[in-house]
mmCIF file of C-alpha atoms and ligand atoms in Angstrom:
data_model
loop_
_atom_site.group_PDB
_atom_site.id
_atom_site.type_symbol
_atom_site.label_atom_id
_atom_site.label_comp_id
_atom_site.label_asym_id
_atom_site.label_seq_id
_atom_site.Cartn_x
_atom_site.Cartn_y
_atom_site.Cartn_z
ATOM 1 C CA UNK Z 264 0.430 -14.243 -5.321
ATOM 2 C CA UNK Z 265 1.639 -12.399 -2.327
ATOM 3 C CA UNK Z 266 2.417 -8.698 -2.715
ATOM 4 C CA UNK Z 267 6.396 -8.142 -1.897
ATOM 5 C CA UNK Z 268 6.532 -5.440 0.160
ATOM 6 C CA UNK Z 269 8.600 -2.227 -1.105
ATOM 7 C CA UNK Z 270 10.391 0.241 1.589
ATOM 8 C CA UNK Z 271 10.904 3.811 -0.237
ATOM 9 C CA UNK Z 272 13.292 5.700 1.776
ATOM 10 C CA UNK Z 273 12.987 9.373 1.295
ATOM 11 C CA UNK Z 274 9.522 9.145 -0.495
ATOM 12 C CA UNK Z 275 9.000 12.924 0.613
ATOM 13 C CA UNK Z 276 12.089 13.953 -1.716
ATOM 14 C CA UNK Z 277 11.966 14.348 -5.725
ATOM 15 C CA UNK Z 278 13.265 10.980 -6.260
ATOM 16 C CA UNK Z 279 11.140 9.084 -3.647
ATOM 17 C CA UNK Z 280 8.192 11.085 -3.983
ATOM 18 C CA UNK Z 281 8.101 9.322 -8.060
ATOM 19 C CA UNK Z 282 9.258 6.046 -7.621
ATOM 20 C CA UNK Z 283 6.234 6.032 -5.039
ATOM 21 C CA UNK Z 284 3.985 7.534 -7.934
ATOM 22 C CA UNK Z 285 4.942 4.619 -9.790
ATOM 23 C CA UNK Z 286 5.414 1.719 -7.570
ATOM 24 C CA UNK Z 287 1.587 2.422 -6.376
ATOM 25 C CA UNK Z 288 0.044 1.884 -9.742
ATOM 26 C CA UNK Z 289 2.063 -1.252 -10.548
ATOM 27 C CA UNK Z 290 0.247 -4.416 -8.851
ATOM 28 C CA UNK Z 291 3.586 -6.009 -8.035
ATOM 29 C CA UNK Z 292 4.282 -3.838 -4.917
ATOM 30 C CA UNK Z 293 3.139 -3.467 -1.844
ATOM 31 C CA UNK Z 294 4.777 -0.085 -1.128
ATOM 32 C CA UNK Z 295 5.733 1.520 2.087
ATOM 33 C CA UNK Z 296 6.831 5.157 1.904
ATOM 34 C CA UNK Z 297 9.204 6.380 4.383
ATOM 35 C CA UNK Z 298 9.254 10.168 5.337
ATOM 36 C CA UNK Z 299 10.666 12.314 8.194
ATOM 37 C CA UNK Z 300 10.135 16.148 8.656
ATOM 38 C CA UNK Z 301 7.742 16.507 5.316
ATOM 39 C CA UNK Z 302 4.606 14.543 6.566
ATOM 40 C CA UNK Z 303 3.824 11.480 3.663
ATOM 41 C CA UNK Z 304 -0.201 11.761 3.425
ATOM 42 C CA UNK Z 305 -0.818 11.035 -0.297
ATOM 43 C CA UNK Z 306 -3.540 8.758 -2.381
ATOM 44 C CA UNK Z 307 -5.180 7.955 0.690
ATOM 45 C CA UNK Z 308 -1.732 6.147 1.647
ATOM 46 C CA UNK Z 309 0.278 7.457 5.119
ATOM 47 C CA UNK Z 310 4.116 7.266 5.248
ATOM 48 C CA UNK Z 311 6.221 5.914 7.733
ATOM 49 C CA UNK Z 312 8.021 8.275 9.975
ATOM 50 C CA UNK Z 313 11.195 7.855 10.746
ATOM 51 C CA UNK Z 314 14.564 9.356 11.559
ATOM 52 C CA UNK Z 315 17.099 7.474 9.818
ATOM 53 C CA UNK Z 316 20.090 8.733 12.403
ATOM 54 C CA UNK Z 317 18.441 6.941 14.789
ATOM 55 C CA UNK Z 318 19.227 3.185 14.951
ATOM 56 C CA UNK Z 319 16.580 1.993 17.691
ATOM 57 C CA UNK Z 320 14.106 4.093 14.867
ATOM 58 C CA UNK Z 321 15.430 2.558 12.171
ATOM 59 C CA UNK Z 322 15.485 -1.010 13.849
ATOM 60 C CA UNK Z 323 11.920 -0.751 14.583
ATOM 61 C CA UNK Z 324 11.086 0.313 10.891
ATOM 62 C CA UNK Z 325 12.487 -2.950 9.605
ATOM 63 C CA UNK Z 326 11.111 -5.205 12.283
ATOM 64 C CA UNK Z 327 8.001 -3.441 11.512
ATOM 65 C CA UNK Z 328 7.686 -3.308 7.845
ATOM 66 C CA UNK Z 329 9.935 -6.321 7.038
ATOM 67 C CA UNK Z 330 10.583 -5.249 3.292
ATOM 68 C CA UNK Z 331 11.476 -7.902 0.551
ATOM 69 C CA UNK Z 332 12.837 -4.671 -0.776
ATOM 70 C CA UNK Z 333 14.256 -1.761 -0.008
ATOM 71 C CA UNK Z 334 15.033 1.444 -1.957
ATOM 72 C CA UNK Z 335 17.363 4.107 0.261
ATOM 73 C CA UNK Z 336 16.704 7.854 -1.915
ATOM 74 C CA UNK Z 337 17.184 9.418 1.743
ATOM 75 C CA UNK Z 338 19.947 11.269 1.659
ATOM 76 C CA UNK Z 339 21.475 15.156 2.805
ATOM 77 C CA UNK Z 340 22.268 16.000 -1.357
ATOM 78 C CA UNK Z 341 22.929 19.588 -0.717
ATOM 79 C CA UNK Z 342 26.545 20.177 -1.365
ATOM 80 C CA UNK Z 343 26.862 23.275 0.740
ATOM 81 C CA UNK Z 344 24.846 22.135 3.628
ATOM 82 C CA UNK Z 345 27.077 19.024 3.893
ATOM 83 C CA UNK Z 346 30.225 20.863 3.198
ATOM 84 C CA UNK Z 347 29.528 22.875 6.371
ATOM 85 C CA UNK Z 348 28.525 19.859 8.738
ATOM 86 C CA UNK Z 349 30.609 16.842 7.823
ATOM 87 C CA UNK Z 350 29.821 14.558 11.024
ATOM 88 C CA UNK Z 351 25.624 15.263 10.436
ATOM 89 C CA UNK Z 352 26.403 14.857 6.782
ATOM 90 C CA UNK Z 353 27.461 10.944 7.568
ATOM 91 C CA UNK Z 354 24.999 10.098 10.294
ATOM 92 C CA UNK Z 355 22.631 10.481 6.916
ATOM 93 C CA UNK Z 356 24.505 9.791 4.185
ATOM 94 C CA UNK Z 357 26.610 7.046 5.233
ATOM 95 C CA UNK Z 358 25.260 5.305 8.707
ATOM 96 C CA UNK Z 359 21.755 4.402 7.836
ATOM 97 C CA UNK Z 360 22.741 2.889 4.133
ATOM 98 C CA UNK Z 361 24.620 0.810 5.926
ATOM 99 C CA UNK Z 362 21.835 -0.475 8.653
ATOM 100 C CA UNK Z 363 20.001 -0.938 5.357
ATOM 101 C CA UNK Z 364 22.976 -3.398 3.608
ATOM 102 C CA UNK Z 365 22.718 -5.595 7.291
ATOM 103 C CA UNK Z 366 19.325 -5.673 7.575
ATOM 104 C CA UNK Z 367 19.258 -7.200 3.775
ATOM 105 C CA UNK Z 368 22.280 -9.392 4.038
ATOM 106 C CA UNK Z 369 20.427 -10.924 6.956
ATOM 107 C CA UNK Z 370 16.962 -10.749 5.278
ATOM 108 C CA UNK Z 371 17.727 -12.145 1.651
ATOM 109 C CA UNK Z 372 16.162 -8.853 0.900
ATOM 110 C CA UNK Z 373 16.726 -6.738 -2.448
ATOM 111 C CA UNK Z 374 18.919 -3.235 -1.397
ATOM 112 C CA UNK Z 375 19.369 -0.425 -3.849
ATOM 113 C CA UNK Z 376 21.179 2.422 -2.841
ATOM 114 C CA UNK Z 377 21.308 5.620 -4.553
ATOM 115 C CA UNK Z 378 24.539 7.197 -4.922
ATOM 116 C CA UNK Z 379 25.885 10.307 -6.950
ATOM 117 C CA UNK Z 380 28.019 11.070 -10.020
ATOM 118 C CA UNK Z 381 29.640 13.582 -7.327
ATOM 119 C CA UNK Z 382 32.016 10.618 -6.546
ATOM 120 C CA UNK Z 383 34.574 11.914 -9.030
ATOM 121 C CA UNK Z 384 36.779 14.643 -9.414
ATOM 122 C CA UNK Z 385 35.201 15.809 -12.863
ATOM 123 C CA UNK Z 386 38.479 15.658 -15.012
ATOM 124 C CA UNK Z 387 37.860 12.912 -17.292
ATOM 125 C CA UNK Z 388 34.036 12.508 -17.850
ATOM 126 C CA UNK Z 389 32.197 10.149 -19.082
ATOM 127 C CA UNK Z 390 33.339 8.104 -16.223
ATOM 128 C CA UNK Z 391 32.507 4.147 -16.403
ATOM 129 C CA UNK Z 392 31.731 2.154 -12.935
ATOM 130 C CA UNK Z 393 35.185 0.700 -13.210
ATOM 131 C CA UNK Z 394 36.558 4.209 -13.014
ATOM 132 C CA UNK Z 395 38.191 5.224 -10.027
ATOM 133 C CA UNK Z 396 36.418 7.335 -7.539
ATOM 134 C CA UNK Z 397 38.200 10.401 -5.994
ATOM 135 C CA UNK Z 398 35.379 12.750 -4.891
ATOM 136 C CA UNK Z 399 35.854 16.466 -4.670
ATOM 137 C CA UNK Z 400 33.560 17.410 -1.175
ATOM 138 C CA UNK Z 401 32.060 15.736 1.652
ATOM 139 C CA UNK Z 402 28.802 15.021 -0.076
ATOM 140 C CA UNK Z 403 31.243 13.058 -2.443
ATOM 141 C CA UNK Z 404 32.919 11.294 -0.127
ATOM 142 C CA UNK Z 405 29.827 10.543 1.879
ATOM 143 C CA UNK Z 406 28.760 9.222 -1.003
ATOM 144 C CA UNK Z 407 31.598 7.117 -1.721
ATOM 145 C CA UNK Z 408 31.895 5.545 2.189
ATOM 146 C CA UNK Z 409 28.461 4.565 1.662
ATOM 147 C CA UNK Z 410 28.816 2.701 -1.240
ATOM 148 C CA UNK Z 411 31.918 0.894 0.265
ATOM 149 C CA UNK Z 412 30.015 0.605 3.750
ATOM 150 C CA UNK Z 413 26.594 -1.152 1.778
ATOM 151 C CA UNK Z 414 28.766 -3.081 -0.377
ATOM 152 C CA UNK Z 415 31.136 -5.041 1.961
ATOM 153 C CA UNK Z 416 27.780 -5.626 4.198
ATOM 154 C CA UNK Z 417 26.086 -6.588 1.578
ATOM 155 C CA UNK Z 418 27.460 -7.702 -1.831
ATOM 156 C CA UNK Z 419 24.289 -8.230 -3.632
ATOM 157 C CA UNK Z 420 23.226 -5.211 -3.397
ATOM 158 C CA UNK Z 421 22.880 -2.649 -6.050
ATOM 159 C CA UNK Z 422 24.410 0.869 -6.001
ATOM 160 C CA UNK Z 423 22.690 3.312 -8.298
ATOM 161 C CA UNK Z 424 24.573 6.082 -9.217
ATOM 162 C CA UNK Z 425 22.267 9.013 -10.231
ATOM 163 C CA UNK Z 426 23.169 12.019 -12.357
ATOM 164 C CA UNK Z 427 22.004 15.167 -11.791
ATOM 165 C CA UNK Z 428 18.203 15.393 -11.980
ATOM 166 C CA UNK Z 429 15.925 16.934 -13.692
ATOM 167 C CA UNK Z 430 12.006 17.013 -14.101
ATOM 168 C CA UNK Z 431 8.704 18.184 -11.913
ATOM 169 C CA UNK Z 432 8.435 17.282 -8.096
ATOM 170 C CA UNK Z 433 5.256 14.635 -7.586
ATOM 171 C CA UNK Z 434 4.939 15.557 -3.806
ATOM 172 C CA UNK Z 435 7.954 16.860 -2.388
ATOM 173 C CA UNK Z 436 11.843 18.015 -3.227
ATOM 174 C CA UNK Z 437 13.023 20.502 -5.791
ATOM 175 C CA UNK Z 438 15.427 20.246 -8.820
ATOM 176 C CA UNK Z 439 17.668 22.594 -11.184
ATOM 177 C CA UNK Z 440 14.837 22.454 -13.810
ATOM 178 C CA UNK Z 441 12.258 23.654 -11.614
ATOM 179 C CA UNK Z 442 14.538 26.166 -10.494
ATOM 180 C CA UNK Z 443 15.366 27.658 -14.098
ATOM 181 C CA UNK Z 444 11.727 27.389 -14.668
ATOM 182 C CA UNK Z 445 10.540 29.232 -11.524
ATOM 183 C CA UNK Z 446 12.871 32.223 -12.766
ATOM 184 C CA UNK Z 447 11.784 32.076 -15.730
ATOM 185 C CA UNK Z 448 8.163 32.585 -14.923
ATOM 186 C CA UNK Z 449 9.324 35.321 -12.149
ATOM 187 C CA UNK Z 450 10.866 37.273 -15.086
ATOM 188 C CA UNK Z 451 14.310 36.918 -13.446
ATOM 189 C CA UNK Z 452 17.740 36.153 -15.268
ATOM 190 C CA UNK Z 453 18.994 32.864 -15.380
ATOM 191 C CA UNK Z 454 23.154 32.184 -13.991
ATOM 192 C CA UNK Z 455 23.680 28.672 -16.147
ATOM 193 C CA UNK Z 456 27.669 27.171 -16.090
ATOM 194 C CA UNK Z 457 28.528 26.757 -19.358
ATOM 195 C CA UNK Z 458 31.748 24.916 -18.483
ATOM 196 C CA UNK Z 459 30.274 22.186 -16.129
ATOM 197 C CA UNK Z 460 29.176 18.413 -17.891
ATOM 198 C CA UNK Z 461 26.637 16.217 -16.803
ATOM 199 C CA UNK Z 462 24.450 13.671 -18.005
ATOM 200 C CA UNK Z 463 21.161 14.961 -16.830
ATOM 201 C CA UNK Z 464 18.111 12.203 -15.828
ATOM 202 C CA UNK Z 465 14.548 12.952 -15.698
ATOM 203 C CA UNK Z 466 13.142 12.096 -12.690
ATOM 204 C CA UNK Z 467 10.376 10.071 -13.749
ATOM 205 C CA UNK Z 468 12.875 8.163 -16.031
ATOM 206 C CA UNK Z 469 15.249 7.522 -13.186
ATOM 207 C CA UNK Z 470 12.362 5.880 -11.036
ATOM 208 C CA UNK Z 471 11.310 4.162 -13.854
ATOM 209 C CA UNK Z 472 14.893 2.275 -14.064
ATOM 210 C CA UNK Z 473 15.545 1.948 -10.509
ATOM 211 C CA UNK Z 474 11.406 -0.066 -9.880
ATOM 212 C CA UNK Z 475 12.836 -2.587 -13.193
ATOM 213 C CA UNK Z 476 15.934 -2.941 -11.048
ATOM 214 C CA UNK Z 477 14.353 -3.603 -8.109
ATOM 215 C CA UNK Z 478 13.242 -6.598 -9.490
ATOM 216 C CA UNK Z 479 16.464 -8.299 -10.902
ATOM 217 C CA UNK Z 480 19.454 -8.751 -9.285
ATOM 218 C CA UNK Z 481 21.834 -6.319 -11.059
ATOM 219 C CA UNK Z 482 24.439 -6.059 -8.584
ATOM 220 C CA UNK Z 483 27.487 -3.683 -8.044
ATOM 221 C CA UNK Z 484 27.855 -0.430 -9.370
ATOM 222 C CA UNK Z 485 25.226 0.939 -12.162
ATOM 223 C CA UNK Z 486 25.368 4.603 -13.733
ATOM 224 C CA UNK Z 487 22.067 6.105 -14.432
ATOM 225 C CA UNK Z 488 21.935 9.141 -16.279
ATOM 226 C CA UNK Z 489 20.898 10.341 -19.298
ATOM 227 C CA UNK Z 490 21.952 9.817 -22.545
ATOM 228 C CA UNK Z 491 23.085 12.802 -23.253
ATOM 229 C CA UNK Z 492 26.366 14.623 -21.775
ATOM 230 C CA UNK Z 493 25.919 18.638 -21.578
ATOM 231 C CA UNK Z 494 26.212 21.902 -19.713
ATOM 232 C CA UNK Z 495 23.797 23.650 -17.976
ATOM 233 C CA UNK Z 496 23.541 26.207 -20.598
ATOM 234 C CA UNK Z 497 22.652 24.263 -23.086
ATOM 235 C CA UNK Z 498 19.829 22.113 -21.312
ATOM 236 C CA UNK Z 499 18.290 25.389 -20.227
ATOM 237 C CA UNK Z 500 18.182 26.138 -24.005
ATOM 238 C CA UNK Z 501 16.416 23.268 -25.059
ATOM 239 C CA UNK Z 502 13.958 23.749 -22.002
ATOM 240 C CA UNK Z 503 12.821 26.852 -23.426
ATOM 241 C CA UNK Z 504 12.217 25.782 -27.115
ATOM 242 C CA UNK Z 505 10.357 22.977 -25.851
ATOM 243 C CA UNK Z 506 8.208 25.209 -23.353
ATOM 244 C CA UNK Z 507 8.261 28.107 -25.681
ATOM 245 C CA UNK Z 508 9.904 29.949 -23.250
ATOM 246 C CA UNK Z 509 12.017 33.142 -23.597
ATOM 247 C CA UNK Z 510 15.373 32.324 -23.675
ATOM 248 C CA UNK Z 511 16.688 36.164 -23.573
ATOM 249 C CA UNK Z 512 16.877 35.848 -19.349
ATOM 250 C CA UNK Z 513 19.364 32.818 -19.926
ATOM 251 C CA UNK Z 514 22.623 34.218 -19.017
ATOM 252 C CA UNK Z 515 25.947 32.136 -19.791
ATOM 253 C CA UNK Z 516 28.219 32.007 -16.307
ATOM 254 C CA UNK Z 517 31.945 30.340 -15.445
ATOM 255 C CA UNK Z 518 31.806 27.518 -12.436
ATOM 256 C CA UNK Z 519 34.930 29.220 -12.002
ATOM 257 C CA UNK Z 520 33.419 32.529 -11.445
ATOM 258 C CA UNK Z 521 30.728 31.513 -9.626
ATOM 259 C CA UNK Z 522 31.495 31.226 -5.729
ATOM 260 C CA UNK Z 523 30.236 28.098 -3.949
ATOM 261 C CA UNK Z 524 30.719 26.595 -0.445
ATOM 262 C CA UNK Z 525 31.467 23.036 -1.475
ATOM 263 C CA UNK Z 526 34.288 22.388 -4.282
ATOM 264 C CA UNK Z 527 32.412 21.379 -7.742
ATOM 265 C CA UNK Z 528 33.787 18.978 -10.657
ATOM 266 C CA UNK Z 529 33.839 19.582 -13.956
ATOM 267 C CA UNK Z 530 33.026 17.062 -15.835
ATOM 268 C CA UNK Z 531 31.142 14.234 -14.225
ATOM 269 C CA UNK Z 532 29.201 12.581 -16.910
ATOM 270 C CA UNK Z 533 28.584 9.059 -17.521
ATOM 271 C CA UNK Z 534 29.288 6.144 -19.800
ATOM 272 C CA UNK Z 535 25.630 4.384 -19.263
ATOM 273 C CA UNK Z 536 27.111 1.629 -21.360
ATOM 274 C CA UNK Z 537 26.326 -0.773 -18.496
ATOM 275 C CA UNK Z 538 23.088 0.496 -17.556
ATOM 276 C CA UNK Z 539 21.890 0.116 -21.534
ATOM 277 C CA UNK Z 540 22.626 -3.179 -21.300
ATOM 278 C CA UNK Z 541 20.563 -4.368 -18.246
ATOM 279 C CA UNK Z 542 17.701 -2.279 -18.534
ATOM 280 C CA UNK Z 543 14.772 -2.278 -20.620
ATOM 281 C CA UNK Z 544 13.886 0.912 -19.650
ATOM 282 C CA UNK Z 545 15.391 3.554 -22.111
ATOM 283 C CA UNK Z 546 17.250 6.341 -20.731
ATOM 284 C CA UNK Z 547 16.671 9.667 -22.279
ATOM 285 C CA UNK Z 548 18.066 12.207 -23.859
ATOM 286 C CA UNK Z 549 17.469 16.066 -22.383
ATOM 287 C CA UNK Z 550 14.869 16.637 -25.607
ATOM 288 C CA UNK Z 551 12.512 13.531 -24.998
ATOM 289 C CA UNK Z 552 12.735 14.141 -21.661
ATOM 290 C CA UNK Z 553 11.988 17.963 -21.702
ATOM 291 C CA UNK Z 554 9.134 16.302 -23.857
ATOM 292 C CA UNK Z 555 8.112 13.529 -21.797
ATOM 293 C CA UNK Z 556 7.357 16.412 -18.850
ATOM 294 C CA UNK Z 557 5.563 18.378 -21.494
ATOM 295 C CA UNK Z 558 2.934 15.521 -22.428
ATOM 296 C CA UNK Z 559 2.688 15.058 -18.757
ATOM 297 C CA UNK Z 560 3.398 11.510 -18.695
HETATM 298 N N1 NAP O 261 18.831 15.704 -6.856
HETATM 299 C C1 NAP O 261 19.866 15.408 -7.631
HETATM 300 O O1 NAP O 261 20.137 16.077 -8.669
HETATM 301 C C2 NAP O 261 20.700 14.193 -7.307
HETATM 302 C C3 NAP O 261 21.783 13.868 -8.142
HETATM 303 C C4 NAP O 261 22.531 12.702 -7.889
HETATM 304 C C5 NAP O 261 22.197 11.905 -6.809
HETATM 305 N N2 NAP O 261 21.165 12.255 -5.980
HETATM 306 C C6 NAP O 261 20.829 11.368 -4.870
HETATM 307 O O2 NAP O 261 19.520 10.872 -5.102
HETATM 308 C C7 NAP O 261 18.865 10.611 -3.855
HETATM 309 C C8 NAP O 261 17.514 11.323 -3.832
HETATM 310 O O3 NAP O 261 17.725 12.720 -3.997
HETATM 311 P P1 NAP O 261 16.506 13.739 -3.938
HETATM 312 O O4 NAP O 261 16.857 14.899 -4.795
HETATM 313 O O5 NAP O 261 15.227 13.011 -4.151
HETATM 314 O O6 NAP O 261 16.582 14.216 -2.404
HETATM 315 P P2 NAP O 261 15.536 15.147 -1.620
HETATM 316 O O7 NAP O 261 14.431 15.611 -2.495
HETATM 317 O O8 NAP O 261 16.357 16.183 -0.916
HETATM 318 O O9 NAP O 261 14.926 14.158 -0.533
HETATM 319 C C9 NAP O 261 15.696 13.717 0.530
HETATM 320 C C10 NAP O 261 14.865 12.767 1.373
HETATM 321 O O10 NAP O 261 15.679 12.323 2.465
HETATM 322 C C11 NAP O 261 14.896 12.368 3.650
HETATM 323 N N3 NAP O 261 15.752 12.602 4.823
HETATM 324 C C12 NAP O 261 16.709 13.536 4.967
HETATM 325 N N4 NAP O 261 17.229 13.446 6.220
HETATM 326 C C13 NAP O 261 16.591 12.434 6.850
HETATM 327 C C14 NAP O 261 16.659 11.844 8.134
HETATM 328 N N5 NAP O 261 17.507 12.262 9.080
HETATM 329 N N6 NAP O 261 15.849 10.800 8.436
HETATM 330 C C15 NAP O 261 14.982 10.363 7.513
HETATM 331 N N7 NAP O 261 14.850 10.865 6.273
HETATM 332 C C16 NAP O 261 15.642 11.888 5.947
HETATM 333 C C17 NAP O 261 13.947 13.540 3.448
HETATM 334 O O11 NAP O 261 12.807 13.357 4.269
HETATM 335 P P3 NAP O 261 11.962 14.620 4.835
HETATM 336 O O12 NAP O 261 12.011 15.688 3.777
HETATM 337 O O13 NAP O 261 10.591 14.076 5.066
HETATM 338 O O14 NAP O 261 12.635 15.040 6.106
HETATM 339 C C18 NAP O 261 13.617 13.411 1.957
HETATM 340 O O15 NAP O 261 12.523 12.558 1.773
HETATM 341 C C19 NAP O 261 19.839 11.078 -2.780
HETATM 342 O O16 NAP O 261 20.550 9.970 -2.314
HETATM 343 C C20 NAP O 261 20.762 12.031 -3.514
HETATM 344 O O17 NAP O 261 22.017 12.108 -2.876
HETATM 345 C C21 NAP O 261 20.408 13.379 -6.213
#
């Protein structure tokens, strides 16, 4: 049976980085990882470079690769850095998604597209996908014209909404766990916002999910996040009593004392009602997650 061949977008970032982990040991896939300024060299297996702002770059990639699938993690996801640069914060977030939803409306080829729980305001939580979106900042909203940009190109396609992750980088990419965790081991206190919800997904679990969606052709909006809603406080607790860390350098901060760049929401979390539903693949709470890092699986 022929291999279908599997573009990963952004396999040099956190998310990327595992769903190429994964995608490489399953036979299924024959997987293509896409990189730009952090060089892709890994398991004897060299990425494709490419800027993604560039449409006679990107053009070529296709013609080149000619997926059967295509996963698009690439993405500018700092809120501050985007906040400052609005028009570069498009040409990445929103431009290239949408080569991506023409090039598989013209293909028959399988799109997912990762977008953010940052597409609401934060006052409700535990939004569903029917909920309306009214982002707070320009990653937000960059987030939200690319889902309408992918989706009128290409209605088939799949737009994963991702919470905020957590979980150990496989080759490239940071997140907020490794961050506590690095200042932890430094010996240095630990700012957490008690007062901001989320419904935190390990990395590895998130990949997991979006390779089984891949595959069928769950279409529309999906949220994918963990099963659990909570603060950043409280995660960072159950990090340390499942490392055995000290939890005295956890310090408990306001958002709203806290100054940022780029406007935050409250309360983002996620109904995953839909995503239970049409995935096998459980999505965890923060404890079996924490523990699932922990076993090193
Ligand atoms: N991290 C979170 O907590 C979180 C939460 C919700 C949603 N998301 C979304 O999830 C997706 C993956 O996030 P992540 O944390 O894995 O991101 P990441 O680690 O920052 O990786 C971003 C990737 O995008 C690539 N990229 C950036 N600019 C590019 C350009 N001009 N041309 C080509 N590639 C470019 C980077 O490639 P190089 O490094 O090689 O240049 C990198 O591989 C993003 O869409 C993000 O918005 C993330």
């Amino acid at each position: 049976m022929r291999k279908k061949k599997l573009l990963i977008t952004g396999a040099s970032g956190l998310v990327g980085g595992h769903l190429f982990a994964r995608a490489a040991k399953q036979d299924r896939w024959k997987v293509v990882p896409h990189y730009f300024q952090h060089e892709f060299n890994i398991m004897k297996k060299q990425g494709y470079r490419c800027d993604l702002t560039d449409r006679q770059e990107v053009e070529t990639m296709l013609k080149t690769v000619n997926p059967d699938a295509i996963l698009n993690t690439a993405a500018n996801s700092n809120l501050d850095s985007c906040e400052k640069e609005p028009g570069k914060t498009a040409q990445i977030n929103v431009i290239p998604p949408s080569w991506f939803a023409e090039y598989a409306q013209q293909n028959k080829a399988r799109l997912i597209h990762i977008s953010s729980d940052m597409v609401f305001d934060g006052v409700k939580g535990m939004y569903k996908e029917s909920d309306e979106v009214s982002p707070l900042s320009v990653y937000g909203r960059s987030k939200v014209e690319s889902e309408e940009a992918v989706l009128q190109r290409c209605p088939g396609a799949l737009i994963a909404r991702s919470a905020l992750i957590y979980g150990r980088a496989q080759y490239g990419g940071f997140s907020f766990s490794m961050w506590i965790e690095k200042r932890l081991h430094r010996g240095d206190p630990v700012p957490l916002f008690r007062d901001q919800f989320r419904t935190p997904v390990l990395v590895d679990n998130l990949a997991a999910a979006l390779l089984e969606l891949a595959d069928n052709d769950c279409r529309g909006i999906l949220h994918l996040g963990g099963s659990e809603r909570c603060n950043r406080l409280s995660f960072a607790l159950t990090l340390c009593d499942v490392f055995n860390y000290n939890s005295d350098l956890l310090q408990s901060t306001s958002m709203h004392d806290t100054a940022s760049f780029a406007p935050r929401p409250v309360d983002v979390s996620f109904n995953i009602s839909r995503a239970q539903q049409n995935l096998r693949t459980e999505l965890l709470d923060v404890k079996a997650g924490l523990q699932q890092i922990k076993r090193g699986v």
